[in-house]
C-alpha cells in the first residue's frame, strides 16, 4: 500500500481526518494546505451542472475535472469518484478505474455500495488500485436522501457492509447521512477510518462539498455549515466592477498597454 494511504489509516484514533471536495485547480490549490483528502466528487453533477442526480455524470466529465484538480494538489490524498454505471462488473470497473488513474494521476477511486460490489472492490485492490468505500445514503442508487440507520435491518446491513468492505481492502469508508449511534458503532468496529458527511462527530474524519462550505451553492441542509457567504463577496466585487466600467473608472491608464 502507498505510504500516503498508510499514513492516512494511522490517523484513526489519533487525529481527525479533514476532507473536502474540489472540482477545479484554483480551489484545490487552496484546500491542499488544509486537507488530508481531496475528493473529486460526482456531486459536481448537481453542484456545477444542475443535473437532477449524480447518475447523469459521465466518466469523461469526472476525468476532465480531476485533471484540473490534480494540478492544484501537492500533498493531499486525491480520490476520484467512479461515476454511475462505470463499475457494474469487475471488467468494466478495472477498465474505467485504470483510465481514471492513468489520466488523472489520482491516488484512489471511490465506489458507492456494500455487499453488491465486494468482488469488484477486491479485484480493483488486487490490481493495485486503492479504493475508498461509501455507505449510508448512496446518491447514485438511492431515490430518497433520508438519513440511514433508523431501522434495525438498515443498521445491520450498513455495519455488515462496512466489515465486508474492510476485508475487501478499502482503505477508508465515507458514511453519508448515517444516524449518530450507528456511525459510532461502525467506526469502532472497523480498523480503517470512517469519513462522515451528515454522520455526526463519531467518525474518524469529516467531508463537505466545498461549494456548500463557502456558501456558493445556495442550498440549506442540516449537515452543512456555511463558514462564509462567498456569494455576498462576489456580488459586492461585481457590483463595484460594473459601476467602475460604467463610470469609466476601470480600466485606468495603469491597466492599459
Ligand atoms: O460526490 C461527493 O461529493 C461525495 C461526498 C459527498 C462524500 O461523494
CSV table of C-alpha atoms and ligand atoms in Angstrom, one decimal:
chain,number,residue,atom,x,y,z
A,1,UNK,CA,0.0,0.0,0.0
A,2,UNK,CA,1.2,3.6,-0.8
A,3,UNK,CA,2.8,5.4,2.1
A,4,UNK,CA,0.3,8.3,1.8
A,5,UNK,CA,-2.6,5.8,2.3
A,6,UNK,CA,-0.9,4.0,5.2
A,7,UNK,CA,-0.3,7.4,6.9
A,8,UNK,CA,-4.0,8.2,6.5
A,9,UNK,CA,-5.0,4.9,8.1
A,10,UNK,CA,-2.7,5.6,11.0
A,11,UNK,CA,-4.6,8.7,11.8
A,12,UNK,CA,-7.5,6.6,13.1
A,13,UNK,CA,-7.9,7.1,16.9
A,14,UNK,CA,-5.1,9.7,16.8
A,15,UNK,CA,-6.3,12.8,14.9
A,16,UNK,CA,-9.3,13.7,12.9
A,17,UNK,CA,-9.1,13.5,9.1
A,18,UNK,CA,-10.0,16.6,7.2
A,19,UNK,CA,-11.6,16.2,3.8
A,20,UNK,CA,-13.3,18.4,1.2
A,21,UNK,CA,-14.4,18.1,-2.4
A,22,UNK,CA,-12.8,20.1,-5.2
A,23,UNK,CA,-13.7,20.3,-8.9
A,24,UNK,CA,-11.0,22.6,-10.2
A,25,UNK,CA,-7.4,23.6,-9.8
A,26,UNK,CA,-7.7,27.0,-8.2
A,27,UNK,CA,-9.9,25.7,-5.4
A,28,UNK,CA,-7.7,22.6,-4.9
A,29,UNK,CA,-4.7,24.8,-4.5
A,30,UNK,CA,-6.3,26.5,-1.5
A,31,UNK,CA,-7.7,23.2,0.0
A,32,UNK,CA,-4.4,21.4,-0.3
A,33,UNK,CA,-2.9,23.3,2.6
A,34,UNK,CA,-5.6,22.2,5.0
A,35,UNK,CA,-6.9,18.8,3.9
A,36,UNK,CA,-5.8,15.2,4.2
A,37,UNK,CA,-8.1,14.0,1.4
A,38,UNK,CA,-9.4,16.0,-1.6
A,39,UNK,CA,-12.3,14.2,-3.3
A,40,UNK,CA,-13.3,15.0,-6.9
A,41,UNK,CA,-16.9,14.0,-6.1
A,42,UNK,CA,-19.6,13.2,-8.6
A,43,UNK,CA,-21.6,15.7,-6.6
A,44,UNK,CA,-20.3,18.1,-9.3
A,45,UNK,CA,-23.2,16.8,-11.4
A,46,UNK,CA,-25.7,18.7,-9.1
A,47,UNK,CA,-23.4,21.4,-7.9
A,48,UNK,CA,-22.0,22.5,-11.3
A,49,UNK,CA,-24.2,21.1,-14.0
A,50,UNK,CA,-27.6,21.2,-12.3
A,51,UNK,CA,-28.3,17.6,-13.1
A,52,UNK,CA,-31.2,16.0,-11.3
A,53,UNK,CA,-28.9,13.3,-9.9
A,54,UNK,CA,-25.3,12.2,-9.9
A,55,UNK,CA,-26.4,9.3,-12.2
A,56,UNK,CA,-26.0,11.7,-15.2
A,57,UNK,CA,-22.3,12.3,-14.6
A,58,UNK,CA,-20.0,10.8,-17.2
A,59,UNK,CA,-16.6,9.3,-16.9
A,60,UNK,CA,-15.1,11.9,-19.2
A,61,UNK,CA,-16.5,14.8,-17.1
A,62,UNK,CA,-15.0,13.2,-14.0
A,63,UNK,CA,-11.7,12.8,-15.7
A,64,UNK,CA,-11.5,16.4,-17.0
A,65,UNK,CA,-12.3,18.0,-13.6
A,66,UNK,CA,-9.9,15.6,-11.9
A,67,UNK,CA,-7.1,16.6,-14.3
A,68,UNK,CA,-7.7,20.2,-13.3
A,69,UNK,CA,-7.8,19.3,-9.6
A,70,UNK,CA,-4.6,17.3,-9.9
A,71,UNK,CA,-2.7,20.5,-10.9
A,72,UNK,CA,-3.7,22.1,-7.6
A,73,UNK,CA,-2.6,19.2,-5.3
A,74,UNK,CA,0.9,18.8,-3.9
A,75,UNK,CA,0.3,16.9,-0.6
A,76,UNK,CA,-3.3,15.7,0.0
A,77,UNK,CA,-4.5,12.3,-1.0
A,78,UNK,CA,-6.6,12.7,-4.2
A,79,UNK,CA,-9.6,10.5,-4.6
A,80,UNK,CA,-11.9,10.4,-7.6
A,81,UNK,CA,-15.5,9.2,-7.6
A,82,UNK,CA,-16.2,6.5,-10.2
A,83,UNK,CA,-19.5,7.6,-11.7
A,84,UNK,CA,-22.7,5.6,-12.0
A,85,UNK,CA,-22.7,2.7,-14.5
A,86,UNK,CA,-18.9,2.6,-14.7
A,87,UNK,CA,-18.3,-0.3,-12.3
A,88,UNK,CA,-21.2,-2.8,-12.9
A,89,UNK,CA,-18.8,-5.7,-13.1
A,90,UNK,CA,-15.1,-6.3,-12.4
A,91,UNK,CA,-14.1,-6.0,-16.1
A,92,UNK,CA,-15.9,-2.7,-16.6
A,93,UNK,CA,-14.6,-1.4,-13.2
A,94,UNK,CA,-11.0,-2.3,-13.9
A,95,UNK,CA,-11.0,-0.7,-17.4
A,96,UNK,CA,-12.6,2.5,-16.1
A,97,UNK,CA,-10.6,2.8,-12.9
A,98,UNK,CA,-7.3,2.2,-14.8
A,99,UNK,CA,-8.4,5.0,-17.2
A,100,UNK,CA,-9.1,7.4,-14.3
A,101,UNK,CA,-5.8,6.6,-12.6
A,102,UNK,CA,-3.8,6.9,-15.8
A,103,UNK,CA,-5.4,10.2,-17.0
A,104,UNK,CA,-5.7,12.0,-13.7
A,105,UNK,CA,-2.8,10.6,-11.6
A,106,UNK,CA,-5.2,10.3,-8.6
A,107,UNK,CA,-4.3,8.2,-5.6
A,108,UNK,CA,-7.5,6.3,-5.3
A,109,UNK,CA,-11.1,5.9,-6.6
A,110,UNK,CA,-14.3,5.9,-4.6
A,111,UNK,CA,-17.2,3.5,-5.2
A,112,UNK,CA,-20.7,3.5,-3.7
A,113,UNK,CA,-22.2,0.4,-2.1
A,114,UNK,CA,-21.6,-2.7,0.1
A,115,UNK,CA,-22.2,-6.4,-0.4
A,116,UNK,CA,-23.1,-6.0,-4.1
A,117,UNK,CA,-19.7,-4.5,-5.1
A,118,UNK,CA,-17.4,-6.6,-2.9
A,119,UNK,CA,-16.0,-8.7,-5.7
A,120,UNK,CA,-15.4,-5.6,-7.8
A,121,UNK,CA,-13.6,-3.9,-4.9
A,122,UNK,CA,-11.4,-7.0,-4.3
A,123,UNK,CA,-10.5,-7.1,-8.0
A,124,UNK,CA,-9.6,-3.4,-8.1
A,125,UNK,CA,-7.5,-3.6,-4.9
A,126,UNK,CA,-5.8,-6.8,-6.2
A,127,UNK,CA,-4.8,-5.0,-9.3
A,128,UNK,CA,-3.2,-2.2,-7.3
A,129,UNK,CA,-5.9,0.4,-7.4
A,130,UNK,CA,-6.6,1.9,-3.9
A,131,UNK,CA,-10.4,2.1,-3.2
A,132,UNK,CA,-12.4,4.2,-0.8
A,133,UNK,CA,-15.9,2.9,0.1
A,134,UNK,CA,-19.1,4.9,0.5
A,135,UNK,CA,-22.1,3.7,2.7
A,136,UNK,CA,-25.3,5.2,4.1
A,137,UNK,CA,-27.1,7.4,1.6
A,138,UNK,CA,-25.9,6.4,-1.9
A,139,UNK,CA,-26.8,9.2,-4.3
A,140,UNK,CA,-26.0,7.0,-7.3
A,141,UNK,CA,-28.7,4.5,-6.4
A,142,UNK,CA,-31.0,5.8,-3.6
A,143,UNK,CA,-34.2,7.6,-4.6
A,144,UNK,CA,-34.6,9.2,-1.2
A,145,UNK,CA,-31.9,11.2,0.7
A,146,UNK,CA,-33.3,10.5,4.1
A,147,UNK,CA,-30.7,9.6,6.8
A,148,UNK,CA,-29.9,5.9,7.3
A,149,UNK,CA,-30.0,3.8,10.5
A,150,UNK,CA,-33.5,4.1,11.9
A,151,UNK,CA,-34.5,0.5,11.2
A,152,UNK,CA,-32.6,-2.4,12.7
A,153,UNK,CA,-32.3,-4.1,9.4
A,154,UNK,CA,-30.8,-1.0,7.9
A,155,UNK,CA,-28.3,-0.7,10.8
A,156,UNK,CA,-27.2,-4.3,10.5
A,157,UNK,CA,-26.8,-4.0,6.7
A,158,UNK,CA,-24.6,-0.9,7.0
A,159,UNK,CA,-22.4,-2.5,9.7
A,160,UNK,CA,-22.1,-5.7,7.8
A,161,UNK,CA,-21.3,-3.8,4.6
A,162,UNK,CA,-18.6,-1.8,6.4
A,163,UNK,CA,-16.9,-5.0,7.6
A,164,UNK,CA,-17.2,-6.6,4.1
A,165,UNK,CA,-15.6,-3.5,2.5
A,166,UNK,CA,-12.8,-3.5,5.1
A,167,UNK,CA,-12.0,-7.2,4.3
A,168,UNK,CA,-12.2,-6.5,0.6
A,169,UNK,CA,-9.3,-4.0,1.1
A,170,UNK,CA,-10.8,-0.5,1.1
A,171,UNK,CA,-8.6,2.0,3.0
A,172,UNK,CA,-11.4,4.2,4.3
A,173,UNK,CA,-15.2,4.5,4.1
A,174,UNK,CA,-17.4,7.6,3.7
A,175,UNK,CA,-20.5,7.4,5.8
A,176,UNK,CA,-23.2,9.7,4.3
A,177,UNK,CA,-26.2,10.7,6.4
A,178,UNK,CA,-25.8,7.8,8.9
A,179,UNK,CA,-27.5,8.1,12.3
A,180,UNK,CA,-25.2,9.2,15.1
A,181,UNK,CA,-25.0,6.0,17.2
A,182,UNK,CA,-24.7,3.8,14.1
A,183,UNK,CA,-21.7,6.0,12.9
A,184,UNK,CA,-20.1,5.4,16.3
A,185,UNK,CA,-20.6,1.6,16.2
A,186,UNK,CA,-19.3,1.3,12.6
A,187,UNK,CA,-16.3,3.5,13.4
A,188,UNK,CA,-15.5,1.4,16.5
A,189,UNK,CA,-15.9,-2.0,14.7
A,190,UNK,CA,-13.5,-1.4,11.8
A,191,UNK,CA,-9.8,-0.6,11.8
A,192,UNK,CA,-9.9,1.8,8.8
A,193,UNK,CA,-11.0,5.4,9.1
A,194,UNK,CA,-14.7,6.4,8.5
A,195,UNK,CA,-15.2,9.9,7.0
A,196,UNK,CA,-18.6,11.3,7.8
A,197,UNK,CA,-20.9,13.7,6.0
A,198,UNK,CA,-24.1,14.1,7.9
A,199,UNK,CA,-22.9,11.3,10.1
A,200,UNK,CA,-22.0,13.1,13.4
A,201,UNK,CA,-18.6,13.7,15.0
A,202,UNK,CA,-18.4,10.0,15.8
A,203,UNK,CA,-16.5,9.4,12.5
A,204,UNK,CA,-12.7,9.5,12.2
A,205,UNK,CA,-13.0,12.4,9.8
A,206,UNK,CA,-15.3,14.8,8.0
A,207,UNK,CA,-16.0,15.7,4.4
A,208,UNK,CA,-18.1,18.6,3.0
A,209,UNK,CA,-18.7,19.8,-0.5
A,210,UNK,CA,-16.6,23.0,-0.8
A,211,UNK,CA,-19.3,25.0,-2.6
A,212,UNK,CA,-21.6,24.3,0.4
A,213,UNK,CA,-19.0,25.3,3.0
A,214,UNK,CA,-18.3,28.7,1.3
A,215,UNK,CA,-21.9,29.4,0.7
A,216,UNK,CA,-21.5,29.4,-3.1
A,217,UNK,CA,-24.1,26.7,-3.5
A,218,UNK,CA,-27.4,28.2,-2.3
A,219,UNK,CA,-28.8,25.1,-0.5
A,220,UNK,CA,-29.7,24.7,3.1
A,221,UNK,CA,-29.3,21.2,4.6
A,222,UNK,CA,-29.0,20.2,8.3
A,223,UNK,CA,-25.5,18.7,7.9
A,224,UNK,CA,-24.0,21.7,6.1
A,225,UNK,CA,-22.2,24.6,8.0
A,226,UNK,CA,-21.6,27.6,5.9
A,227,UNK,CA,-18.3,29.1,7.0
A,228,UNK,CA,-18.6,32.2,4.8
A,229,UNK,CA,-21.0,33.7,2.4
A,230,UNK,CA,-18.9,33.9,-0.7
A,231,UNK,CA,-21.9,34.9,-2.9
A,232,UNK,CA,-22.1,38.1,-0.9
A,233,UNK,CA,-18.4,38.8,-1.5
A,234,UNK,CA,-18.7,38.1,-5.2
A,235,UNK,CA,-21.8,40.3,-5.5
A,236,UNK,CA,-20.0,43.1,-3.8
A,237,UNK,CA,-17.0,42.9,-6.1
A,238,UNK,CA,-19.0,42.5,-9.3
A,239,UNK,CA,-21.3,45.4,-8.3
A,240,UNK,CA,-18.2,47.7,-7.8
A,241,UNK,CA,-16.7,46.5,-11.1
A,242,UNK,CA,-19.9,47.2,-13.1
A,243,UNK,CA,-20.1,50.7,-11.6
A,244,UNK,CA,-16.4,51.3,-12.4
A,245,UNK,CA,-16.8,50.2,-16.0
A,246,UNK,CA,-20.0,52.3,-16.5
A,247,UNK,CA,-18.4,55.4,-14.8
A,248,UNK,CA,-15.1,54.9,-16.8
A,249,UNK,CA,-13.1,54.3,-13.6
A,250,UNK,CA,-11.8,51.0,-14.9
A,251,UNK,CA,-9.6,50.3,-16.8
A,252,UNK,CA,-7.3,53.2,-15.9
A,253,UNK,CA,-4.0,54.1,-17.6
A,254,UNK,CA,-2.1,51.7,-15.3
A,255,UNK,CA,-4.3,48.8,-16.5
A,256,UNK,CA,-3.6,49.6,-20.2
A,257,UNK,CA,-0.7,49.0,-22.6
B,1,LIG,O1,-19.8,13.2,-4.5
B,1,LIG,C1,-19.4,13.7,-3.4
B,1,LIG,O2,-19.2,14.9,-3.3
B,1,LIG,C2,-19.4,12.8,-2.3
B,1,LIG,C3,-19.2,13.3,-1.0
B,1,LIG,C4,-20.5,14.0,-0.6
B,1,LIG,C5,-18.8,12.3,0.0
B,1,LIG,O3,-19.4,11.6,-2.5
